[in-house]
CSV table of C-alpha atoms in Angstrom, one decimal:
chain,number,residue,atom,x,y,z
S,1,MET,CA,21.6,36.8,157.9
S,2,SER,CA,20.6,39.4,157.3
S,3,SER,CA,19.0,41.4,154.5
S,4,ASN,CA,19.3,44.5,153.4
S,5,PRO,CA,16.6,46.9,153.3
S,6,LEU,CA,18.0,49.7,151.4
S,7,LEU,CA,18.3,47.3,148.2
S,8,LEU,CA,14.7,50.0,147.1
S,9,ASP,CA,14.3,52.2,145.0
S,10,LEU,CA,14.4,56.3,147.1
S,11,TYR,CA,11.0,56.8,146.5
S,12,GLN,CA,9.8,54.2,149.5
S,13,LEU,CA,11.3,56.1,151.8
S,14,THR,CA,10.3,59.1,150.4
S,15,MET,CA,6.7,58.3,150.7
S,16,ALA,CA,7.2,55.9,154.0
S,17,GLN,CA,8.3,59.3,155.6
S,18,GLY,CA,5.2,61.0,154.5
S,19,TYR,CA,3.1,58.5,155.4
S,20,TRP,CA,5.2,58.9,159.0
S,21,LEU,CA,4.6,62.8,158.3
S,22,GLU,CA,0.8,61.7,157.9
S,23,GLY,CA,0.5,60.2,161.1
S,24,MET,CA,-0.5,56.5,158.5
S,25,GLU,CA,2.0,54.3,160.2
S,26,CYS,CA,-1.4,52.1,161.0
S,27,VAL,CA,-3.0,51.9,157.8
S,28,GLN,CA,-3.0,48.5,156.0
S,29,ALA,CA,-2.9,48.6,152.4
S,30,SER,CA,-3.2,45.2,149.7
S,31,TYR,CA,-0.6,44.6,147.3
S,32,ALA,CA,-1.0,42.4,144.2
S,33,TYR,CA,2.0,41.4,142.1
S,34,SER,CA,1.8,40.8,138.1
S,35,TYR,CA,2.8,41.3,135.2
S,36,ARG,CA,1.3,41.8,132.4
S,37,GLU,CA,2.2,39.5,129.5
S,38,ASN,CA,3.7,35.5,129.0
S,39,PRO,CA,7.6,36.1,128.6
S,40,PHE,CA,9.2,35.1,124.6
S,41,GLY,CA,5.8,35.7,123.4
S,42,GLY,CA,5.1,32.0,125.3
S,43,GLY,CA,1.8,30.6,126.7
S,44,PHE,CA,3.4,30.3,130.4
S,45,ALA,CA,5.9,31.5,132.9
S,46,VAL,CA,7.4,29.1,136.2
S,47,PHE,CA,7.0,30.8,138.7
S,48,ALA,CA,10.3,31.4,140.7
S,49,GLY,CA,12.1,33.5,143.3
S,50,ILE,CA,10.0,33.7,145.9
S,51,ASP,CA,11.4,31.5,148.5
S,52,GLU,CA,15.0,33.3,148.6
S,53,PHE,CA,12.8,36.5,148.7
S,54,SER,CA,11.7,34.8,151.5
S,55,ASN,CA,14.6,34.5,153.2
S,56,TYR,CA,15.2,38.4,152.4
S,57,LEU,CA,12.1,39.0,154.4
S,58,GLU,CA,12.6,37.2,157.0
S,59,ASN,CA,15.3,38.1,158.4
S,60,TRP,CA,14.5,42.3,157.7
S,61,GLY,CA,14.6,45.7,159.6
S,62,TYR,CA,16.7,48.9,159.4
S,63,SER,CA,19.9,49.1,161.2
S,64,GLU,CA,21.2,52.0,163.4
S,65,GLY,CA,24.1,52.1,161.0
S,66,ASP,CA,22.0,52.6,157.7
S,67,CYS,CA,19.9,54.9,159.5
S,68,ALA,CA,23.6,56.6,160.6
S,69,TRP,CA,24.2,56.6,155.9
S,70,LEU,CA,20.7,58.0,155.1
S,71,ALA,CA,21.2,60.4,157.5
S,72,THR,CA,23.6,61.7,155.2
S,73,LEU,CA,21.6,62.6,151.9
S,74,LYS,CA,20.5,65.8,151.2
S,75,ALA,CA,17.2,67.0,149.1
S,76,ALA,CA,17.9,69.6,147.2
S,77,ASP,CA,18.2,72.2,149.4
S,78,GLY,CA,21.5,71.0,151.0
S,79,SER,CA,19.0,69.9,153.4
S,80,ALA,CA,19.0,66.7,155.1
S,81,LEU,CA,16.9,64.4,153.4
S,82,PHE,CA,16.3,62.4,155.3
S,83,ASN,CA,13.8,63.1,159.6
S,84,LYS,CA,15.4,61.8,161.7
S,85,ASP,CA,13.0,60.7,163.9
S,86,PHE,CA,11.2,59.4,161.5
S,87,LEU,CA,14.7,57.5,160.9
S,88,SER,CA,14.7,56.4,165.0
S,89,TRP,CA,11.7,55.2,164.5
S,90,LEU,CA,12.4,53.0,160.7
S,91,GLN,CA,14.9,50.6,163.3
S,92,THR,CA,11.7,50.0,165.7
S,93,VAL,CA,9.5,47.9,162.4
S,94,GLN,CA,8.6,44.7,162.2
S,95,THR,CA,7.3,43.2,158.9
S,96,GLN,CA,3.6,42.4,160.6
S,97,LEU,CA,3.1,40.9,156.8
S,98,ASP,CA,0.7,38.0,155.7
S,99,VAL,CA,2.3,36.8,152.6
S,100,ALA,CA,0.8,34.7,150.3
S,101,ALA,CA,2.7,33.1,146.0
S,102,PRO,CA,2.6,30.0,144.9
S,103,SER,CA,4.8,28.0,145.8
S,104,GLU,CA,8.1,27.8,143.3
S,105,GLY,CA,7.5,25.6,140.3
S,106,SER,CA,3.7,26.3,139.7
S,107,ILE,CA,3.4,26.8,136.3
S,108,VAL,CA,1.4,30.8,135.9
S,109,PHE,CA,-0.4,33.2,133.4
S,110,ALA,CA,-0.2,36.8,132.8
S,111,GLY,CA,-2.5,39.0,134.2
S,112,GLU,CA,-2.9,37.0,137.6
S,113,PRO,CA,-2.0,38.2,141.0
S,114,LEU,CA,1.4,36.2,142.0
S,115,VAL,CA,2.4,37.6,145.4
S,116,ARG,CA,0.1,39.0,147.7
S,117,VAL,CA,1.2,40.6,150.6
S,118,THR,CA,-1.2,42.8,152.9
S,119,GLY,CA,0.0,44.6,156.3
S,120,PRO,CA,1.4,47.7,157.0
S,121,LEU,CA,1.1,50.2,154.1
S,122,ILE,CA,4.6,51.8,154.9
S,123,VAL,CA,6.3,48.5,154.9
S,124,ALA,CA,4.1,47.0,152.0
S,125,GLN,CA,5.9,49.7,150.3
S,126,LEU,CA,9.5,48.9,151.2
S,127,ILE,CA,9.8,45.8,150.5
S,128,GLU,CA,9.1,46.3,146.1
S,129,THR,CA,12.3,46.0,144.8
S,130,ALA,CA,13.1,43.9,146.5
S,131,LEU,CA,10.9,41.9,146.2
S,132,MET,CA,10.4,42.5,142.1
S,133,ASN,CA,13.0,42.0,142.1
S,134,ARG,CA,14.0,38.6,142.4
S,135,ILE,CA,11.0,37.6,140.9
S,136,ASN,CA,10.6,39.4,138.2
S,137,PHE,CA,14.0,37.8,137.1
S,138,GLU,CA,14.2,35.0,138.7
S,139,THR,CA,10.9,34.1,136.6
S,140,LEU,CA,12.8,35.3,133.7
S,141,ILE,CA,15.2,32.7,133.7
S,142,ALA,CA,12.8,29.5,135.3
S,143,THR,CA,11.1,30.4,131.6
S,144,LYS,CA,13.3,30.1,128.9
S,145,ALA,CA,14.5,27.3,130.9
S,146,ALA,CA,11.3,25.3,130.6
S,147,ARG,CA,11.7,26.6,127.7
S,148,CYS,CA,14.6,24.9,126.5
S,149,TYR,CA,13.6,21.8,128.4
S,150,ILE,CA,10.3,21.5,125.7
S,151,ALA,CA,12.8,22.1,122.9
S,152,ALA,CA,15.3,19.6,123.6
S,153,LYS,CA,12.3,16.3,124.8
S,154,GLY,CA,13.6,15.1,127.1
S,155,ASP,CA,17.5,15.8,126.4
S,156,GLN,CA,19.4,17.3,128.8
S,157,VAL,CA,19.5,21.2,128.8
S,158,LEU,CA,22.9,22.3,130.7
S,159,GLU,CA,23.2,25.6,132.1
S,160,PHE,CA,26.2,27.3,131.0
S,161,GLY,CA,25.3,30.7,131.5
S,162,LEU,CA,27.6,32.3,134.4
S,163,ARG,CA,30.5,34.3,132.7
S,164,ARG,CA,28.0,35.9,130.5
S,165,ALA,CA,25.7,36.2,133.5
S,166,GLN,CA,24.2,39.8,135.0
S,167,GLY,CA,27.3,40.4,137.6
S,168,PRO,CA,27.1,37.1,140.2
S,169,ASP,CA,24.4,38.0,141.5
S,170,GLY,CA,22.6,37.5,138.2
S,171,GLY,CA,24.9,34.7,137.7
S,172,ILE,CA,23.7,32.5,140.6
S,173,SER,CA,19.7,33.9,140.3
S,174,ALA,CA,20.3,33.0,137.2
S,175,SER,CA,21.8,29.3,137.8
S,176,ARG,CA,18.6,28.5,140.1
S,177,ALA,CA,16.3,29.6,138.0
S,178,ALA,CA,17.2,27.4,135.5
S,179,TYR,CA,17.8,24.5,137.7
S,180,LEU,CA,14.4,25.3,138.6
S,181,GLY,CA,12.5,25.4,134.8
S,182,GLY,CA,14.4,22.5,134.1
S,183,CYS,CA,18.3,22.3,133.4
S,184,SER,CA,19.5,19.5,135.1
S,185,ALA,CA,22.7,21.0,135.9
S,186,THR,CA,25.6,24.1,136.0
S,187,SER,CA,29.2,25.1,135.4
S,188,ASN,CA,28.3,27.4,138.2
S,189,LEU,CA,29.9,25.8,141.5
S,190,GLU,CA,28.8,28.4,143.7
S,191,ALA,CA,25.1,28.4,142.7
S,192,ALA,CA,25.9,24.2,142.8
S,193,ARG,CA,27.1,24.9,145.8
S,194,ARG,CA,24.5,27.2,147.6
S,195,PHE,CA,21.6,25.3,145.8
S,196,GLY,CA,22.4,21.9,146.0
S,197,ILE,CA,22.5,22.5,141.9
S,198,PRO,CA,23.7,18.9,140.3
S,199,VAL,CA,27.2,20.4,138.0
S,200,ALA,CA,28.2,19.7,134.6
S,201,GLY,CA,31.8,21.5,132.1
S,202,THR,CA,33.8,20.2,129.9
S,203,HIS,CA,38.0,22.1,129.3
S,204,ALA,CA,38.2,24.5,126.7
S,205,HIS,CA,39.7,25.1,124.0
S,206,SER,CA,42.8,26.5,125.3
S,207,TRP,CA,43.2,22.9,126.7
S,208,VAL,CA,43.4,21.9,123.8
S,209,MET,CA,46.0,24.4,122.5
S,210,ALA,CA,47.8,24.6,125.6
S,211,HIS,CA,49.7,21.0,123.9
S,212,ASP,CA,51.0,20.9,121.4
S,213,THR,CA,49.3,18.8,118.8
S,214,GLU,CA,45.0,17.6,119.8
S,215,LYS,CA,46.4,13.7,120.3
S,216,GLU,CA,48.8,15.2,122.5
S,217,ALA,CA,45.6,17.1,124.4
S,218,PHE,CA,43.5,14.8,124.3
S,219,ASP,CA,44.6,12.3,125.2
S,220,ALA,CA,46.3,14.0,128.4
S,221,TRP,CA,42.7,15.5,129.9
S,222,VAL,CA,41.2,11.5,129.2
S,223,SER,CA,44.5,10.6,131.1
S,224,SER,CA,43.6,12.9,134.2
S,225,SER,CA,40.2,13.3,133.7
S,226,PRO,CA,39.1,9.6,133.0
S,227,ASN,CA,35.5,9.9,134.7
S,228,ASN,CA,34.5,12.8,133.0
S,229,SER,CA,36.1,12.4,129.5
S,230,VAL,CA,33.8,14.6,127.5
S,231,LEU,CA,36.5,16.4,123.9
S,232,LEU,CA,35.5,19.1,122.9
S,233,VAL,CA,36.5,18.5,119.4
S,234,ASP,CA,36.2,21.8,117.1
S,235,THR,CA,39.9,24.0,117.9
S,236,TYR,CA,41.2,23.2,114.3
S,237,ASP,CA,39.0,20.8,112.7
S,238,SER,CA,36.3,19.1,113.9
S,239,LEU,CA,36.2,16.2,112.0
S,240,LYS,CA,40.2,15.6,112.2
S,241,GLY,CA,39.0,16.3,116.1
S,242,ILE,CA,36.0,13.8,116.4
S,243,GLU,CA,39.0,11.3,114.7
S,244,LEU,CA,41.5,12.1,117.6
S,245,ALA,CA,38.5,12.2,120.5
S,246,ILE,CA,37.8,8.5,119.0
S,247,ALA,CA,41.6,7.2,118.7
S,248,ALA,CA,41.5,8.6,122.5
S,249,GLY,CA,38.8,7.2,124.0
S,250,ALA,CA,39.5,3.7,122.1
S,251,ALA,CA,42.7,3.9,124.6
S,252,LEU,CA,40.4,4.6,128.1
S,253,GLU,CA,38.4,2.1,126.7
S,254,ALA,CA,41.6,-0.1,127.1
S,255,GLN,CA,41.6,0.1,130.6
S,256,GLY,CA,38.4,-0.7,131.2
S,257,LYS,CA,37.0,2.9,131.6
S,258,ARG,CA,34.2,4.6,129.6
S,259,PHE,CA,34.4,7.1,127.3
S,260,THR,CA,31.9,9.3,127.6
S,261,GLY,CA,31.5,11.7,125.0
S,262,ILE,CA,32.1,15.0,123.1
S,263,ARG,CA,31.5,17.9,122.2
S,264,LEU,CA,30.8,19.9,119.5
S,265,ASP,CA,30.9,24.7,119.7
S,266,SER,CA,30.4,25.4,116.3
S,267,GLY,CA,29.6,25.4,112.2
S,268,ASP,CA,26.6,22.6,110.8
S,269,LEU,CA,25.6,20.7,114.4
S,270,ALA,CA,23.4,19.4,112.9
S,271,TRP,CA,25.6,18.2,110.4
S,272,LEU,CA,29.2,17.2,112.6
S,273,SER,CA,26.9,16.4,115.0
S,274,LYS,CA,25.2,13.3,111.8
S,275,LYS,CA,28.6,12.1,111.6
S,276,ALA,CA,29.8,12.0,114.6
S,277,ARG,CA,27.1,10.1,115.9
S,278,LYS,CA,28.3,7.5,112.5
S,279,MET,CA,31.7,7.2,113.1
S,280,LEU,CA,32.3,6.6,117.2
S,281,ASP,CA,28.7,3.7,116.0
S,282,ALA,CA,31.6,2.5,113.8
S,283,ALA,CA,34.2,2.7,116.6
S,284,GLY,CA,31.5,0.2,118.8
S,285,MET,CA,31.1,3.6,121.2
S,286,THR,CA,27.7,3.5,120.4
S,287,ASP,CA,26.9,4.0,124.2
S,288,ALA,CA,29.2,7.8,123.5
S,289,LYS,CA,27.0,11.1,123.8
S,290,ILE,CA,27.4,14.0,121.8
S,291,PHE,CA,27.0,16.9,123.7
S,292,ALA,CA,26.7,20.4,121.9
S,293,SER,CA,27.2,24.0,122.0
S,294,ASN,CA,27.2,27.8,120.5
S,295,ASP,CA,24.7,30.6,120.9
S,296,LEU,CA,22.0,27.8,121.8
S,297,ASP,CA,18.5,28.7,122.8
S,298,GLU,CA,15.5,26.9,122.4
S,299,ASN,CA,14.8,27.7,118.9
S,300,THR,CA,17.9,26.8,117.8
S,301,ILE,CA,17.9,23.4,120.3
S,302,ALA,CA,14.1,23.2,118.0
S,303,SER,CA,15.3,23.0,114.7
S,304,LEU,CA,18.0,21.0,115.5
S,305,LYS,CA,16.0,18.9,116.0
S,306,SER,CA,14.1,19.2,113.8
S,307,GLN,CA,16.9,18.2,111.3
S,308,LYS,CA,17.2,15.1,114.0
S,309,ALA,CA,20.4,16.0,114.8
S,310,GLU,CA,22.4,13.3,116.9
S,311,ILE,CA,23.0,15.3,119.9
S,312,ASP,CA,22.3,14.7,123.5
S,313,SER,CA,22.9,17.0,125.5
S,314,TRP,CA,22.6,20.4,125.1
S,315,GLY,CA,25.1,23.3,126.6
S,316,VAL,CA,23.5,26.3,127.2
S,317,GLY,CA,25.0,29.9,128.0
S,318,THR,CA,24.5,33.5,127.3
S,319,ASN,CA,20.8,32.8,125.4
S,320,LEU,CA,19.3,31.8,128.8
S,321,ALA,CA,21.4,33.3,131.4
S,322,THR,CA,20.5,36.0,130.4
S,323,GLY,CA,16.8,36.1,129.5
S,324,GLY,CA,18.3,36.1,125.3
S,325,THR,CA,15.6,38.1,123.1
S,326,GLN,CA,14.0,39.8,126.2
S,327,SER,CA,15.5,41.8,129.0
S,328,ALA,CA,12.9,41.9,131.7
S,329,LEU,CA,9.5,40.0,132.3
S,330,GLY,CA,7.8,43.7,133.1
S,331,GLY,CA,5.9,42.2,136.6
S,332,VAL,CA,3.9,45.8,138.2
S,333,TYR,CA,2.9,45.7,141.5
S,334,LYS,CA,-0.1,47.3,142.5
S,335,MET,CA,-2.2,48.7,145.6
S,336,THR,CA,-5.6,46.4,145.1
S,337,ALA,CA,-7.0,47.8,148.9
S,338,LEU,CA,-6.9,50.1,151.6
S,339,LYS,CA,-8.0,49.6,154.9
S,340,LYS,CA,-7.0,53.6,157.0
S,341,SER,CA,-8.3,52.0,160.7
S,342,PRO,CA,-8.3,49.0,162.8
S,343,THR,CA,-12.0,49.2,163.1
S,344,SER,CA,-12.7,50.5,159.5
S,345,PRO,CA,-13.7,48.1,156.1
S,346,TRP,CA,-10.9,47.3,153.5
S,347,GLY,CA,-12.0,50.4,150.5
S,348,PRO,CA,-10.5,48.5,147.2
S,349,LYS,CA,-8.8,50.5,144.7
S,350,ILE,CA,-8.0,50.9,141.4
S,351,LYS,CA,-5.2,52.0,139.1
S,352,VAL,CA,-7.1,53.3,136.1
S,353,SER,CA,-4.8,53.8,132.6
S,354,ASP,CA,-5.4,54.4,128.5
S,355,GLN,CA,-3.8,52.0,128.2
S,356,SER,CA,-5.9,48.5,129.4
S,357,ILE,CA,-3.2,46.8,129.3
S,358,LYS,CA,-2.2,48.7,132.5
S,359,THR,CA,-5.2,49.4,134.5
S,360,SER,CA,-5.5,47.3,137.7
S,361,THR,CA,-8.2,44.6,139.1
S,362,PRO,CA,-9.6,46.5,142.6
S,363,GLY,CA,-10.1,44.2,146.2
S,364,LEU,CA,-8.4,41.1,147.9
S,365,LEU,CA,-7.9,39.5,145.3
S,366,GLY,CA,-6.9,35.5,145.4
S,367,VAL,CA,-6.7,33.1,142.4
S,368,ARG,CA,-8.4,29.6,141.3
S,369,ARG,CA,-7.6,26.9,139.3
S,370,TYR,CA,-9.5,24.4,138.3
S,371,PHE,CA,-8.9,21.1,136.9
S,372,ASN,CA,-10.9,19.1,134.6
S,373,HIS,CA,-11.9,14.6,135.8
S,374,LYS,CA,-8.6,14.6,134.0
S,375,GLU,CA,-7.1,16.9,136.6
S,376,ALA,CA,-4.8,19.5,133.7
S,377,PRO,CA,-5.7,23.3,134.7
S,378,VAL,CA,-8.4,24.8,132.3
S,379,GLY,CA,-8.9,28.2,133.9
S,380,ASP,CA,-7.7,30.4,136.8
S,381,MET,CA,-10.8,32.3,138.6
S,382,ILE,CA,-9.4,36.2,140.9
S,383,TYR,CA,-11.7,36.8,143.3
S,384,ASP,CA,-11.8,39.3,145.6
S,385,LEU,CA,-11.6,37.5,149.3
S,386,GLU,CA,-13.5,40.2,150.6
S,387,ASN,CA,-16.8,39.0,148.6
S,388,PRO,CA,-15.7,35.3,147.8
S,389,PRO,CA,-18.4,33.5,144.6
S,390,THR,CA,-21.5,31.4,146.2
S,391,GLY,CA,-20.4,27.9,146.9
S,392,GLY,CA,-22.6,25.0,145.2
S,393,LEU,CA,-22.5,27.4,141.7
S,394,ASP,CA,-22.1,27.8,137.6
S,395,THR,CA,-19.0,30.2,137.7
S,396,THR,CA,-18.1,32.6,135.5
S,397,ILE,CA,-14.4,34.2,134.6
S,398,ILE,CA,-14.3,37.4,132.2
S,399,ASP,CA,-11.3,38.6,130.6
S,400,PRO,CA,-11.2,42.2,131.3
S,401,ALA,CA,-8.9,42.3,128.0
S,402,ASP,CA,-12.2,41.3,125.8
S,403,ILE,CA,-15.8,40.4,127.2
S,404,THR,CA,-16.3,38.2,124.5
S,405,ARG,CA,-13.6,35.8,125.8
S,406,GLN,CA,-16.1,34.2,128.8
S,407,LYS,CA,-15.5,30.7,130.4
S,408,THR,CA,-17.5,29.0,133.2
S,409,PHE,CA,-16.4,26.4,135.6
S,410,ASP,CA,-19.2,23.2,136.6
S,411,ALA,CA,-19.9,23.5,140.4
S,412,ASP,CA,-18.6,20.2,141.3
S,413,MET,CA,-15.3,20.9,139.4
S,414,ASP,CA,-12.2,20.6,141.4
S,415,TYR,CA,-9.6,23.0,141.7
S,416,VAL,CA,-6.8,24.6,144.5
S,417,GLU,CA,-5.7,28.5,145.8
S,418,LEU,CA,-3.0,28.7,144.5
S,419,LEU,CA,-2.1,31.4,146.6
S,420,GLN,CA,-0.7,30.4,149.5
S,421,PRO,CA,0.6,31.5,152.6
S,422,LEU,CA,3.3,32.8,153.5
S,423,PHE,CA,4.0,34.4,156.1
S,424,LYS,CA,1.2,35.6,158.8
S,425,ASN,CA,2.2,38.8,160.4
S,426,GLY,CA,5.5,39.2,159.9
S,427,GLN,CA,5.9,35.2,161.0
S,428,ARG,CA,6.8,32.9,158.0
S,429,VAL,CA,4.6,29.9,158.5
S,430,ALA,CA,5.8,28.1,154.4
S,431,PRO,CA,9.4,26.1,155.7
S,432,HIS,CA,11.5,26.7,152.9
S,433,ARG,CA,12.1,23.7,150.3
S,434,GLU,CA,14.9,22.4,148.5
S,435,LEU,CA,15.6,23.3,144.7
S,436,LYS,CA,15.7,19.9,143.8
S,437,ASP,CA,11.8,19.0,144.7
S,438,LEU,CA,10.9,22.6,143.2
S,439,ARG,CA,12.4,21.4,140.2
S,440,ASP,CA,10.4,18.3,140.3
S,441,ASP,CA,7.3,20.8,141.3
S,442,PHE,CA,7.0,22.9,138.2
S,443,LEU,CA,8.2,19.8,136.4
S,444,ALA,CA,5.2,17.5,137.4
S,445,ASN,CA,3.1,20.5,136.3
S,446,LEU,CA,4.8,20.6,133.0
S,447,ALA,CA,3.4,17.3,132.6
S,448,THR,CA,-0.4,17.6,133.3
S,449,LEU,CA,-0.5,21.7,131.2
S,450,ASP,CA,-2.0,21.3,128.1
S,451,LYS,CA,0.5,21.2,125.0
S,452,SER,CA,-0.9,24.0,122.6
S,453,HIS,CA,0.0,26.8,125.9
S,454,GLN,CA,3.7,24.9,125.7
S,455,ARG,CA,3.8,25.6,122.1
S,456,PHE,CA,6.3,28.5,120.8
S,457,LEU,CA,4.4,29.4,117.8
S,458,LYS,CA,1.1,31.5,118.5
S,459,PRO,CA,0.6,29.1,121.9
S,460,HIS,CA,-3.9,29.1,122.9
S,461,LYS,CA,-4.4,31.1,125.4
S,462,TYR,CA,-5.0,29.8,128.9
S,463,PRO,CA,-7.7,31.2,130.7
S,464,VAL,CA,-7.7,33.7,132.7
S,465,GLY,CA,-10.6,35.5,134.3
S,466,LEU,CA,-12.1,38.0,136.7
S,467,GLU,CA,-15.8,36.3,138.9
S,468,ARG,CA,-18.1,38.0,137.6
S,469,GLY,CA,-19.0,40.0,140.4
S,470,LEU,CA,-15.6,41.0,140.5
S,471,PHE,CA,-15.4,42.7,136.5
S,472,GLU,CA,-19.1,44.6,137.9
S,473,ALA,CA,-17.2,46.2,140.4
S,474,ARG,CA,-14.1,47.1,139.1
S,475,LEU,CA,-15.9,48.3,135.8
S,476,ASP,CA,-18.4,50.6,137.8
S,477,MET,CA,-15.1,52.0,139.2
S,478,ILE,CA,-13.3,52.7,136.0
S,479,THR,CA,-16.8,54.0,135.0
S,480,SER,CA,-16.6,55.6,137.7
S,481,TYR,CA,-12.7,57.5,137.9
S,482,LYS,CA,-13.3,58.1,133.8
S,483,GLY,CA,-16.1,60.4,134.2
S,484,MET,CA,-14.1,62.6,136.9
S,485,GLU,CA,-13.3,66.0,135.9
């Protein structure tokens, strides 16, 4: 399987040519991917997309055909945009990158490095867009799914968003991320085929409209799909539809088969679901399920749960597959260190901004996650691999955005390195994992996260900060650059 190395922005390739013309092929760099604010105003995100990016990177490289097309591009003066010798060299380039990241399904937080890319400067630059494209989108959608999962409080959440997703690629990526983030199934058959996601679906209003009466439509559906006998009851009148669905279900059960249930897709879902539950129970169909759809999101689900709606399964479409109220995660990819020759030391690099949230963190960055005695995460420390904290001592982290926010971890506290090796010198060292296993990891991780970080309204801020030495080094660099004329 090949990857498309032209999945990048033009400036990355023109910069790569500039580095090559300067003779910087051997310069090494370290980059860190992070995002600045937790999505949807929440307290966390679900890390997703790195496995798909790993598949891309594993097969990365420029072909003769790629470079032949690049040779046709023109600069503003009509001359060739790319040097032909550069394009010849580009065909010989291999990744040779070291990449480290959390496992997909990890709970992550704003401001911390989530992917560390180290290796040849030119290559680290060229893979930027492909990395961000995958992780920004899938992390956003996995987080949205997680919020729906939390709101549903144990009920099934089904992803139905393909028809409103951002094109075929966006739809498939959204289905993958939604399942990782806690959805139980998808209506997207291609995503199900690729990733082993369970499938779910009912029938559309057009099925009812294609028959002379709603009764005929329901009878025909349970006859043709006796093992998938969910009836959509709101084409004409929901209460009448429920009555007709019960009659069709009773005929099915008289044949020794199980009536699955009904789907509500409009109206007052709380009121209708309660009426439907009473009607189903009165007919002896206590096992029949009530499915609901209709532009749902986590806040609507939470509201309906608070109203004690009798809904067993939630079909979420547009607001899940598109991100709903938030169109993008807003991740960034910043150079953090540079090594100009094989014998030179790493030099920290920083991007300084008048907006403090845009000022980056310098160094070869790692992240340690600390746990309390109940094995619940209590804080993440960002540190410089070149200057790690001294072992055996208490460790203090400082929030770079607010120096008054500090937290100390005792020397005997357990921790893990959040960024684990995925590639070494361009070779994949972490195996591909099945999506279901990654989903199981996420659900286990979520179970350990304090509820205060999971709430939707003003969640408690999870402690993420810089190790004291890194904080001071960063402050010195900011002061130095701010003092330059």
